[in-house]
Amino acid sequence: MSVFNRDDADVARGAPALIALPDLGSASRRDTEARLEEAAGLAEAIGIDVKEKRAFKIRAPRPKTLFGQGQVDAIAEAMRESEAELLIVDGTVSPIQQKNLEDAVKGKVIDRTGLILEIFGERAATAEGRLQVELAHLDYQAGRLVRSWTHLERQRGGFGFLGGPGETQIEADRRLIRDRMAKLRRELEQVTRTRSLHRSRRQKAPWPVIALVGYTNAGKSTLFNRLTRAEVFAENLLFATLDPTMREISLPGLPKAILSDTVGFISDLPTQLVAAFRATLEEVLAADIIVHVRDISHPDSDAQREDVEQVLKELGVLHDGEGGEGAEGAAPMIEAWNKIDLLDGDDGPDVPTDVLSERAAILAEAERREDVVVLSALSGEGVDDLLTCVAAHLRKDSRLQEVTLGAGDGEAIAWLHQHGEVLHQESEGLETRLIVRIAPAEWERFQARR
């Protein structure tokens, strides 16, 4: 994605790599093994061949190399033994630490942010997505011109009375990056205006918008495909899809709704990406209801939920549960506990009655909550329950209205059937009496028609 030529060009597909996880102990709430598996999944998402993955306990990060000297030696030895060309550090690495590690291990080093940016760069399919990724990539590069750029200390001297030391190449490159970023921001502002226009048009339409959000690889796109019979790319890959997709669906008691599939979230999502993809993520702001798809079979499912909710709070979508200010009129959120088919469900005669299987425990907890639906997007189990739950939430503000129409006013009767739930209808002579459950906004629209 860079506009400059570098000695360490983009990560090559198939490159053998070693993953090093800096484990800061109490600073992380996640399971170490699950973190290593996620890092390997990120690498494999762009075709990197992970040879080995290790976690290293770090009491205090070293300013020069992040890891201790003994750990750096162990990493270098492991890379030699596995013939790895790339070291992936599953954490944040400063430019100086990156350069020093590259010197020590005799290979290329990339941190978690750089790896996620590589994935986004490869996955971006639309012009908007490519703009967002390039802006994030340049923002990331701007602070890293110090590392392995062989030409940066050259100076371009002046001439005539404008002589002097001139501008160093690193200053020139920084200026070029700033100029390019300014141009991209202007183009993205136009994208934001266009999206706002599209949102305002949808808001004028009578159909509710349902937004799917969730941690990457939680099964959002699989669920989206099942609900809409679409063919959005859905694979067992992290960040399989980036660009938001919208399709029409039917809900019980509602004529039509719009379902939106958004980019997945991840822990330690680079701030550059949150900023660049804000125009895309703000599609969630226009939703009437949010469905948070969770991989309930994942060992870090609760931590993943916290990561998703944190990003939603930053966008102003959710209220801050800690007493901070949240978004007024925030859309309600339902949790779809996906991948229930992957949970152990052995409740046979040999299992003590006081010990529930993992699956039974999840089902029991979901039963106690009104905002949770358990399902499998892959098999279809529980999907109808989700549709019923979403429809019930969307109709929560609906009121019962009784209306009498002329028996020949078929257009108005059909409109009520389409935009509300007709509970009772009877004809008496030249009149038809209906009892309808309908949202206040829809009732106002009906009244305006008469």
CSV table of C-alpha atoms in Angstrom, one decimal:
chain,number,residue,atom,x,y,z
A,1,MET,CA,0.0,0.0,0.0
A,2,SER,CA,3.0,2.3,0.3
A,3,VAL,CA,3.6,5.1,-2.2
A,4,PHE,CA,7.4,4.7,-1.6
A,5,ASN,CA,9.9,2.0,-2.3
A,6,ARG,CA,11.4,0.3,0.7
A,7,ASP,CA,14.0,-2.3,1.2
A,8,ASP,CA,11.5,-4.4,3.2
A,9,ALA,CA,8.6,-4.6,0.8
A,10,ASP,CA,5.2,-6.1,1.6
A,11,VAL,CA,5.0,-9.4,3.4
A,12,ALA,CA,5.2,-12.2,0.9
A,13,ARG,CA,2.6,-14.9,0.8
A,14,GLY,CA,4.0,-18.3,1.9
A,15,ALA,CA,6.8,-16.7,3.9
A,16,PRO,CA,7.9,-18.9,6.8
A,17,ALA,CA,7.4,-17.1,10.1
A,18,LEU,CA,7.7,-17.4,13.8
A,19,ILE,CA,5.2,-15.8,16.1
A,20,ALA,CA,6.4,-14.3,19.4
A,21,LEU,CA,3.8,-13.2,22.0
A,22,PRO,CA,5.0,-10.7,24.6
A,23,ASP,CA,3.0,-11.9,27.7
A,24,LEU,CA,2.7,-9.1,30.1
A,25,GLY,CA,0.8,-11.2,32.6
A,26,SER,CA,-1.9,-9.3,34.5
A,27,ALA,CA,-2.0,-6.6,31.8
A,28,SER,CA,-3.9,-9.1,29.6
A,29,ARG,CA,-7.3,-10.7,30.4
A,30,ARG,CA,-6.9,-13.2,27.6
A,31,ASP,CA,-5.9,-16.9,27.5
A,32,THR,CA,-2.3,-17.2,26.2
A,33,GLU,CA,-3.0,-20.2,24.0
A,34,ALA,CA,-6.0,-18.5,22.5
A,35,ARG,CA,-4.0,-15.3,21.8
A,36,LEU,CA,-1.3,-17.4,20.0
A,37,GLU,CA,-4.0,-19.2,17.9
A,38,GLU,CA,-5.5,-15.8,17.0
A,39,ALA,CA,-2.1,-14.5,15.9
A,40,ALA,CA,-1.5,-17.6,13.8
A,41,GLY,CA,-5.0,-17.1,12.3
A,42,LEU,CA,-4.1,-13.5,11.4
A,43,ALA,CA,-0.9,-14.7,9.7
A,44,GLU,CA,-2.5,-17.5,7.9
A,45,ALA,CA,-5.2,-15.1,6.6
A,46,ILE,CA,-2.7,-13.7,4.2
A,47,GLY,CA,-0.9,-17.0,3.4
A,48,ILE,CA,2.0,-16.7,5.8
A,49,ASP,CA,3.4,-20.2,6.8
A,50,VAL,CA,3.6,-20.2,10.6
A,51,LYS,CA,6.5,-22.5,11.6
A,52,GLU,CA,6.3,-22.0,15.3
A,53,LYS,CA,4.6,-19.8,17.9
A,54,ARG,CA,5.8,-19.0,21.4
A,55,ALA,CA,4.8,-16.9,24.4
A,56,PHE,CA,7.5,-15.0,26.4
A,57,LYS,CA,6.8,-13.7,29.9
A,58,ILE,CA,7.8,-10.1,30.2
A,59,ARG,CA,8.0,-8.3,33.5
A,60,ALA,CA,8.9,-4.9,32.1
A,61,PRO,CA,9.2,-4.2,28.3
A,62,ARG,CA,12.8,-3.3,27.3
A,63,PRO,CA,13.0,0.0,25.4
A,64,LYS,CA,15.5,-1.3,22.9
A,65,THR,CA,14.0,-4.7,22.0
A,66,LEU,CA,10.8,-5.2,24.0
A,67,PHE,CA,12.0,-8.7,24.9
A,68,GLY,CA,14.9,-9.4,27.3
A,69,GLN,CA,18.3,-10.3,25.8
A,70,GLY,CA,18.0,-14.0,26.6
A,71,GLN,CA,14.5,-14.0,25.0
A,72,VAL,CA,15.9,-12.2,21.9
A,73,ASP,CA,18.6,-14.9,21.6
A,74,ALA,CA,16.0,-17.7,22.0
A,75,ILE,CA,13.9,-16.1,19.2
A,76,ALA,CA,16.9,-15.8,16.9
A,77,GLU,CA,17.8,-19.4,17.5
A,78,ALA,CA,14.3,-20.6,16.9
A,79,MET,CA,14.2,-18.7,13.7
A,80,ARG,CA,17.4,-20.2,12.5
A,81,GLU,CA,16.2,-23.7,13.4
A,82,SER,CA,12.8,-23.3,11.7
A,83,GLU,CA,14.4,-21.4,8.8
A,84,ALA,CA,11.8,-18.6,9.4
A,85,GLU,CA,12.3,-15.4,7.4
A,86,LEU,CA,9.7,-13.3,9.3
A,87,LEU,CA,9.2,-12.6,13.0
A,88,ILE,CA,5.6,-11.6,13.9
A,89,VAL,CA,5.4,-9.9,17.3
A,90,ASP,CA,1.8,-10.2,18.6
A,91,GLY,CA,1.9,-6.8,20.2
A,92,THR,CA,2.9,-3.2,19.6
A,93,VAL,CA,6.5,-2.6,18.6
A,94,SER,CA,8.1,0.8,18.4
A,95,PRO,CA,10.2,1.7,15.3
A,96,ILE,CA,13.5,1.5,17.3
A,97,GLN,CA,12.5,-1.9,18.8
A,98,GLN,CA,11.6,-3.2,15.3
A,99,LYS,CA,14.9,-2.1,13.8
A,100,ASN,CA,16.9,-3.6,16.7
A,101,LEU,CA,15.0,-6.9,16.5
A,102,GLU,CA,15.6,-7.1,12.8
A,103,ASP,CA,19.3,-6.7,13.4
A,104,ALA,CA,19.2,-9.4,16.1
A,105,VAL,CA,17.2,-12.1,14.4
A,106,LYS,CA,18.5,-11.3,10.9
A,107,GLY,CA,15.1,-11.2,9.4
A,108,LYS,CA,12.1,-9.0,8.8
A,109,VAL,CA,10.0,-8.0,11.9
A,110,ILE,CA,6.3,-7.0,11.8
A,111,ASP,CA,4.1,-6.2,14.8
A,112,ARG,CA,0.4,-6.9,15.3
A,113,THR,CA,-0.7,-3.5,13.8
A,114,GLY,CA,1.4,-4.0,10.7
A,115,LEU,CA,0.0,-7.5,10.2
A,116,ILE,CA,-3.6,-6.4,10.5
A,117,LEU,CA,-2.8,-3.6,8.0
A,118,GLU,CA,-1.4,-6.1,5.6
A,119,ILE,CA,-4.6,-8.2,5.8
A,120,PHE,CA,-6.8,-5.2,5.3
A,121,GLY,CA,-4.7,-4.1,2.3
A,122,GLU,CA,-5.2,-7.5,0.7
A,123,ARG,CA,-8.9,-7.8,1.5
A,124,ALA,CA,-10.0,-4.3,0.5
A,125,ALA,CA,-12.2,-4.8,-2.5
A,126,THR,CA,-13.9,-1.5,-3.1
A,127,ALA,CA,-12.5,1.9,-3.9
A,128,GLU,CA,-13.7,3.1,-0.5
A,129,GLY,CA,-12.0,0.3,1.3
A,130,ARG,CA,-8.7,0.8,-0.5
A,131,LEU,CA,-8.8,4.5,0.4
A,132,GLN,CA,-9.4,3.7,4.1
A,133,VAL,CA,-6.6,1.1,4.2
A,134,GLU,CA,-4.1,3.3,2.4
A,135,LEU,CA,-4.8,6.1,4.8
A,136,ALA,CA,-4.3,3.8,7.8
A,137,HIS,CA,-1.1,2.3,6.2
A,138,LEU,CA,0.4,5.8,5.6
A,139,ASP,CA,-0.5,6.9,9.1
A,140,TYR,CA,1.3,3.8,10.4
A,141,GLN,CA,4.3,4.3,8.2
A,142,ALA,CA,4.7,8.0,9.0
A,143,GLY,CA,6.3,7.3,12.4
A,144,ARG,CA,8.5,4.5,11.0
A,145,LEU,CA,10.7,6.2,8.5
A,146,VAL,CA,13.5,5.6,10.9
A,147,ARG,CA,13.7,1.9,10.1
A,148,SER,CA,15.6,0.3,7.3
A,149,TRP,CA,15.1,3.1,4.8
A,150,THR,CA,18.6,3.2,3.2
A,151,HIS,CA,18.3,6.5,1.5
A,152,LEU,CA,16.8,8.8,4.2
A,153,GLU,CA,19.9,10.7,5.3
A,154,ARG,CA,20.7,12.1,1.9
A,155,GLN,CA,20.2,15.8,1.5
A,156,ARG,CA,19.1,17.8,-1.4
A,157,GLY,CA,21.0,21.1,-1.3
A,158,GLY,CA,19.8,24.4,-2.5
A,159,PHE,CA,21.3,26.5,-5.2
A,160,GLY,CA,22.0,30.2,-5.7
A,161,PHE,CA,20.9,32.5,-2.9
A,162,LEU,CA,18.6,29.7,-1.6
A,163,GLY,CA,21.6,27.5,-0.8
A,164,GLY,CA,22.1,25.8,2.5
A,165,PRO,CA,21.8,22.4,4.1
A,166,GLY,CA,18.7,21.6,2.1
A,167,GLU,CA,16.0,19.1,3.0
A,168,THR,CA,16.9,15.6,4.1
A,169,GLN,CA,15.2,12.8,2.3
A,170,ILE,CA,13.4,11.7,5.4
A,171,GLU,CA,11.9,15.1,5.7
A,172,ALA,CA,10.9,15.0,2.0
A,173,ASP,CA,9.3,11.6,2.5
A,174,ARG,CA,7.4,12.7,5.6
A,175,ARG,CA,6.1,15.7,3.6
A,176,LEU,CA,5.0,13.4,0.7
A,177,ILE,CA,3.2,11.2,3.2
A,178,ARG,CA,1.4,14.1,4.8
A,179,ASP,CA,0.4,15.4,1.4
A,180,ARG,CA,-0.9,12.0,0.3
A,181,MET,CA,-2.8,11.6,3.7
A,182,ALA,CA,-4.4,15.0,3.3
A,183,LYS,CA,-5.6,14.0,-0.2
A,184,LEU,CA,-7.0,10.7,1.1
A,185,ARG,CA,-8.8,12.4,3.9
A,186,ARG,CA,-10.5,14.8,1.5
A,187,GLU,CA,-11.6,11.8,-0.6
A,188,LEU,CA,-12.9,10.0,2.4
A,189,GLU,CA,-14.8,13.1,3.5
A,190,GLN,CA,-16.7,12.8,0.2
A,191,VAL,CA,-17.3,9.1,1.0
A,192,THR,CA,-18.7,10.1,4.4
A,193,ARG,CA,-21.0,12.7,2.8
A,194,THR,CA,-22.2,10.1,0.3
A,195,ARG,CA,-22.8,7.5,3.0
A,196,SER,CA,-24.7,10.1,5.0
A,197,LEU,CA,-26.9,10.8,2.0
A,198,HIS,CA,-27.6,7.2,1.5
A,199,ARG,CA,-28.5,6.8,5.2
A,200,SER,CA,-30.8,9.7,5.1
A,201,ARG,CA,-32.6,8.2,2.1
A,202,ARG,CA,-32.9,4.9,4.0
A,203,GLN,CA,-34.3,6.7,7.0
A,204,LYS,CA,-37.0,8.1,4.9
A,205,ALA,CA,-38.0,4.6,3.9
A,206,PRO,CA,-40.3,2.7,6.2
A,207,TRP,CA,-38.1,-0.3,6.6
A,208,PRO,CA,-36.0,-0.9,9.8
A,209,VAL,CA,-32.2,-1.5,9.5
A,210,ILE,CA,-30.6,-4.4,11.4
A,211,ALA,CA,-26.8,-4.2,11.8
A,212,LEU,CA,-24.7,-7.3,12.4
A,213,VAL,CA,-21.5,-6.6,14.4
A,214,GLY,CA,-19.1,-8.9,16.1
A,215,TYR,CA,-15.5,-10.1,16.5
A,216,THR,CA,-13.8,-11.2,13.4
A,217,ASN,CA,-14.6,-14.8,12.5
A,218,ALA,CA,-17.6,-15.0,14.8
A,219,GLY,CA,-19.7,-16.0,11.9
A,220,LYS,CA,-21.4,-12.8,10.8
A,221,SER,CA,-21.1,-13.4,7.1
A,222,THR,CA,-22.3,-17.0,7.4
A,223,LEU,CA,-25.3,-15.8,9.3
A,224,PHE,CA,-25.8,-13.0,6.8
A,225,ASN,CA,-25.8,-15.5,4.0
A,226,ARG,CA,-28.3,-17.8,5.7
A,227,LEU,CA,-30.7,-14.9,6.5
A,228,THR,CA,-30.5,-13.3,3.0
A,229,ARG,CA,-29.6,-16.3,0.8
A,230,ALA,CA,-26.7,-14.1,-0.4
A,231,GLU,CA,-23.2,-15.2,-1.3
A,232,VAL,CA,-21.0,-12.9,0.7
A,233,PHE,CA,-17.5,-14.3,1.1
A,234,ALA,CA,-17.6,-16.3,4.3
A,235,GLU,CA,-14.6,-18.5,5.2
A,236,ASN,CA,-13.0,-19.7,8.5
A,237,LEU,CA,-10.6,-16.8,8.2
A,238,LEU,CA,-10.0,-13.7,10.2
A,239,PHE,CA,-11.3,-10.6,8.4
A,240,ALA,CA,-12.7,-12.7,5.5
A,241,THR,CA,-14.8,-9.6,4.6
A,242,LEU,CA,-14.2,-5.9,5.0
A,243,ASP,CA,-16.8,-4.0,3.0
A,244,PRO,CA,-20.3,-3.6,4.4
A,245,THR,CA,-23.1,-5.3,2.6
A,246,MET,CA,-26.8,-4.7,2.7
A,247,ARG,CA,-29.7,-7.0,1.7
A,248,GLU,CA,-33.4,-7.2,2.2
A,249,ILE,CA,-34.9,-9.8,4.6
A,250,SER,CA,-38.4,-10.6,5.9
A,251,LEU,CA,-39.3,-10.7,9.6
A,252,PRO,CA,-42.4,-12.1,11.4
A,253,GLY,CA,-45.0,-9.4,11.5
A,254,LEU,CA,-42.9,-7.0,9.4
A,255,PRO,CA,-43.1,-6.5,5.7
A,256,LYS,CA,-39.4,-5.9,5.1
A,257,ALA,CA,-36.2,-5.1,6.8
A,258,ILE,CA,-32.6,-4.2,5.7
A,259,LEU,CA,-29.8,-6.4,7.1
A,260,SER,CA,-26.3,-4.9,7.1
A,261,ASP,CA,-23.1,-6.9,7.5
A,262,THR,CA,-20.1,-4.9,8.8
A,263,VAL,CA,-16.3,-5.4,9.1
A,264,GLY,CA,-15.3,-7.6,12.1
A,265,PHE,CA,-13.6,-6.2,15.1
A,266,ILE,CA,-10.5,-7.6,16.9
A,267,SER,CA,-8.6,-7.0,20.1
A,268,ASP,CA,-6.1,-4.2,19.9
A,269,LEU,CA,-7.6,-3.0,16.7
A,270,PRO,CA,-5.1,-0.4,15.3
A,271,THR,CA,-6.2,3.1,16.1
A,272,GLN,CA,-5.3,4.0,12.5
A,273,LEU,CA,-7.9,1.6,11.3
A,274,VAL,CA,-10.7,2.7,13.7
A,275,ALA,CA,-10.2,6.3,12.4
A,276,ALA,CA,-9.9,5.3,8.7
A,277,PHE,CA,-12.9,3.0,8.8
A,278,ARG,CA,-15.1,5.3,10.8
A,279,ALA,CA,-17.2,6.1,7.7
A,280,THR,CA,-17.9,2.4,7.3
A,281,LEU,CA,-18.4,1.6,10.9
A,282,GLU,CA,-20.8,4.5,11.3
A,283,GLU,CA,-23.3,2.5,9.3
A,284,VAL,CA,-24.1,0.9,12.6
A,285,LEU,CA,-25.2,4.3,13.9
A,286,ALA,CA,-28.2,4.3,11.5
A,287,ALA,CA,-29.4,0.9,12.7
A,288,ASP,CA,-32.7,0.4,14.4
A,289,ILE,CA,-31.3,-2.7,16.2
A,290,ILE,CA,-27.9,-4.2,16.5
A,291,VAL,CA,-27.2,-7.9,16.5
A,292,HIS,CA,-23.9,-8.7,18.2
A,293,VAL,CA,-22.8,-12.1,16.8
A,294,ARG,CA,-20.5,-13.9,19.2
A,295,ASP,CA,-18.5,-17.1,18.8
A,296,ILE,CA,-19.8,-18.7,22.1
A,297,SER,CA,-17.5,-21.7,21.6
A,298,HIS,CA,-14.3,-19.6,21.7
A,299,PRO,CA,-12.4,-19.7,25.1
A,300,ASP,CA,-12.1,-15.9,25.0
A,301,SER,CA,-15.7,-15.2,24.0
A,302,ASP,CA,-16.3,-12.8,27.0
A,303,ALA,CA,-13.1,-10.8,26.3
A,304,GLN,CA,-14.1,-10.6,22.6
A,305,ARG,CA,-17.5,-9.2,23.6
A,306,GLU,CA,-15.7,-6.5,25.6
A,307,ASP,CA,-13.5,-5.5,22.6
A,308,VAL,CA,-16.5,-5.2,20.3
A,309,GLU,CA,-18.5,-3.1,22.9
A,310,GLN,CA,-15.5,-0.8,23.4
A,311,VAL,CA,-15.3,0.0,19.7
A,312,LEU,CA,-19.1,0.6,19.7
A,313,LYS,CA,-18.8,3.0,22.6
A,314,GLU,CA,-16.0,4.9,20.8
A,315,LEU,CA,-18.4,5.3,17.9
A,316,GLY,CA,-21.1,6.5,20.2
A,317,VAL,CA,-23.3,3.5,19.5
A,318,LEU,CA,-23.5,2.1,23.0
A,319,HIS,CA,-24.0,3.7,26.4
A,320,ASP,CA,-21.1,3.5,28.7
A,321,GLY,CA,-22.0,1.0,31.4
A,322,GLU,CA,-19.4,2.5,33.8
A,323,GLY,CA,-21.4,5.7,34.3
A,324,GLY,CA,-19.9,7.7,31.4
A,325,GLU,CA,-21.9,9.5,28.8
A,326,GLY,CA,-23.2,7.3,26.0
A,327,ALA,CA,-25.3,7.9,22.9
A,328,GLU,CA,-28.8,9.1,23.5
A,329,GLY,CA,-31.4,7.0,21.8
A,330,ALA,CA,-28.9,4.2,21.2
A,331,ALA,CA,-30.3,1.3,19.3
A,332,PRO,CA,-31.1,-1.8,21.3
A,333,MET,CA,-28.7,-4.7,21.0
A,334,ILE,CA,-29.3,-8.5,20.9
A,335,GLU,CA,-26.5,-11.0,21.4
A,336,ALA,CA,-26.5,-14.0,18.9
A,337,TRP,CA,-24.5,-16.7,20.6
A,338,ASN,CA,-23.3,-18.5,17.4
A,339,LYS,CA,-21.5,-21.8,16.9
A,340,ILE,CA,-23.5,-23.7,19.5
A,341,ASP,CA,-22.9,-26.8,17.3
A,342,LEU,CA,-19.3,-26.7,18.4
A,343,LEU,CA,-20.0,-27.0,22.1
A,344,ASP,CA,-19.9,-30.3,23.9
A,345,GLY,CA,-23.4,-31.6,24.6
A,346,ASP,CA,-22.8,-34.9,26.3
A,347,ASP,CA,-25.5,-35.1,29.1
A,348,GLY,CA,-25.6,-38.9,29.1
A,349,PRO,CA,-26.4,-41.2,32.1
A,350,ASP,CA,-22.8,-41.2,33.3
A,351,VAL,CA,-22.8,-37.4,33.7
A,352,PRO,CA,-23.7,-36.3,37.3
A,353,THR,CA,-27.0,-34.4,37.5
A,354,ASP,CA,-25.3,-31.4,39.1
A,355,VAL,CA,-22.8,-31.1,36.3
A,356,LEU,CA,-24.2,-29.5,33.1
A,357,SER,CA,-22.5,-29.9,29.8
A,358,GLU,CA,-21.0,-26.8,28.2
A,359,ARG,CA,-23.8,-26.6,25.8
A,360,ALA,CA,-26.5,-27.1,28.4
A,361,ALA,CA,-24.9,-24.4,30.6
A,362,ILE,CA,-24.9,-21.9,27.7
A,363,LEU,CA,-28.5,-22.7,26.9
A,364,ALA,CA,-29.6,-22.3,30.5
A,365,GLU,CA,-27.9,-18.9,30.8
A,366,ALA,CA,-29.4,-17.7,27.5
A,367,GLU,CA,-32.9,-18.8,28.8
A,368,ARG,CA,-32.6,-16.4,31.6
A,369,ARG,CA,-31.9,-13.4,29.3
A,370,GLU,CA,-34.3,-11.7,26.9
A,371,ASP,CA,-31.5,-10.2,24.8
A,372,VAL,CA,-29.8,-13.5,23.9
A,373,VAL,CA,-30.5,-16.1,21.2
A,374,VAL,CA,-28.4,-19.2,20.8
A,375,LEU,CA,-27.9,-20.5,17.3
A,376,SER,CA,-25.7,-22.1,14.7
A,377,ALA,CA,-25.4,-20.0,11.5
A,378,LEU,CA,-23.9,-23.1,9.8
A,379,SER,CA,-26.6,-25.6,10.5
A,380,GLY,CA,-29.5,-23.1,10.9
A,381,GLU,CA,-30.4,-24.1,14.4
A,382,GLY,CA,-31.9,-21.2,16.3
A,383,VAL,CA,-32.0,-18.8,13.3
A,384,ASP,CA,-35.8,-18.6,13.3
A,385,ASP,CA,-35.6,-17.8,17.0
A,386,LEU,CA,-33.3,-14.9,16.2
A,387,LEU,CA,-35.7,-13.5,13.6
A,388,THR,CA,-38.6,-13.7,16.0
A,389,CYS,CA,-36.5,-12.0,18.7
A,390,VAL,CA,-35.4,-9.2,16.4
A,391,ALA,CA,-39.0,-8.7,15.2
A,392,ALA,CA,-40.3,-8.5,18.8
A,393,HIS,CA,-37.7,-5.8,19.6
A,394,LEU,CA,-38.6,-3.8,16.6
A,395,ARG,CA,-42.3,-4.1,17.4
A,396,LYS,CA,-41.7,-3.3,21.1
A,397,ASP,CA,-43.0,0.3,20.7
A,398,SER,CA,-45.9,-0.7,18.6
A,399,ARG,CA,-49.4,0.1,19.8
A,400,LEU,CA,-52.8,-1.5,19.1
A,401,GLN,CA,-54.9,0.7,16.9
A,402,GLU,CA,-58.5,0.1,15.8
A,403,VAL,CA,-59.6,1.5,12.5
A,404,THR,CA,-62.7,1.3,10.4
A,405,LEU,CA,-62.4,1.6,6.6
A,406,GLY,CA,-64.7,1.4,3.7
A,407,ALA,CA,-64.9,-2.2,2.4
A,408,GLY,CA,-63.8,-0.9,-0.9
A,409,ASP,CA,-60.7,0.8,0.4
A,410,GLY,CA,-58.5,-2.2,-0.5
A,411,GLU,CA,-55.4,-0.1,-0.9
A,412,ALA,CA,-55.5,1.2,2.7
A,413,ILE,CA,-56.3,-2.3,4.1
A,414,ALA,CA,-53.3,-3.8,2.1
A,415,TRP,CA,-51.1,-1.0,3.4
A,416,LEU,CA,-51.9,-1.9,7.0
A,417,HIS,CA,-51.2,-5.6,6.4
A,418,GLN,CA,-47.9,-4.6,4.9
A,419,HIS,CA,-46.7,-2.1,7.5
A,420,GLY,CA,-48.3,-3.6,10.7
A,421,GLU,CA,-49.6,-6.8,12.2
A,422,VAL,CA,-53.3,-7.1,11.6
A,423,LEU,CA,-54.7,-9.0,14.6
A,424,HIS,CA,-58.4,-8.9,13.7
A,425,GLN,CA,-60.4,-8.0,10.6
A,426,GLU,CA,-64.1,-8.2,10.1
A,427,SER,CA,-66.5,-6.8,7.5
A,428,GLU,CA,-69.9,-5.4,8.3
A,429,GLY,CA,-71.9,-4.2,5.4
A,430,LEU,CA,-69.9,-1.5,3.6
A,431,GLU,CA,-67.3,-1.2,6.4
A,432,THR,CA,-64.3,-3.2,7.5
A,433,ARG,CA,-63.0,-3.0,11.0
A,434,LEU,CA,-59.4,-3.8,11.8
A,435,ILE,CA,-57.3,-4.1,14.9
A,436,VAL,CA,-53.6,-3.6,14.1
A,437,ARG,CA,-50.4,-3.6,16.0
A,438,ILE,CA,-48.3,-0.9,14.4
A,439,ALA,CA,-45.4,1.4,15.3
A,440,PRO,CA,-46.2,5.0,16.1
A,441,ALA,CA,-44.2,6.3,13.1
A,442,GLU,CA,-46.1,3.9,10.8
A,443,TRP,CA,-49.4,5.0,12.3
A,444,GLU,CA,-48.6,8.6,11.6
A,445,ARG,CA,-47.8,7.8,8.0
A,446,PHE,CA,-51.1,5.9,7.7
A,447,GLN,CA,-53.0,8.9,9.2
A,448,ALA,CA,-51.3,11.2,6.7
A,449,ARG,CA,-52.5,9.0,3.8
A,450,ARG,CA,-56.2,9.4,4.8
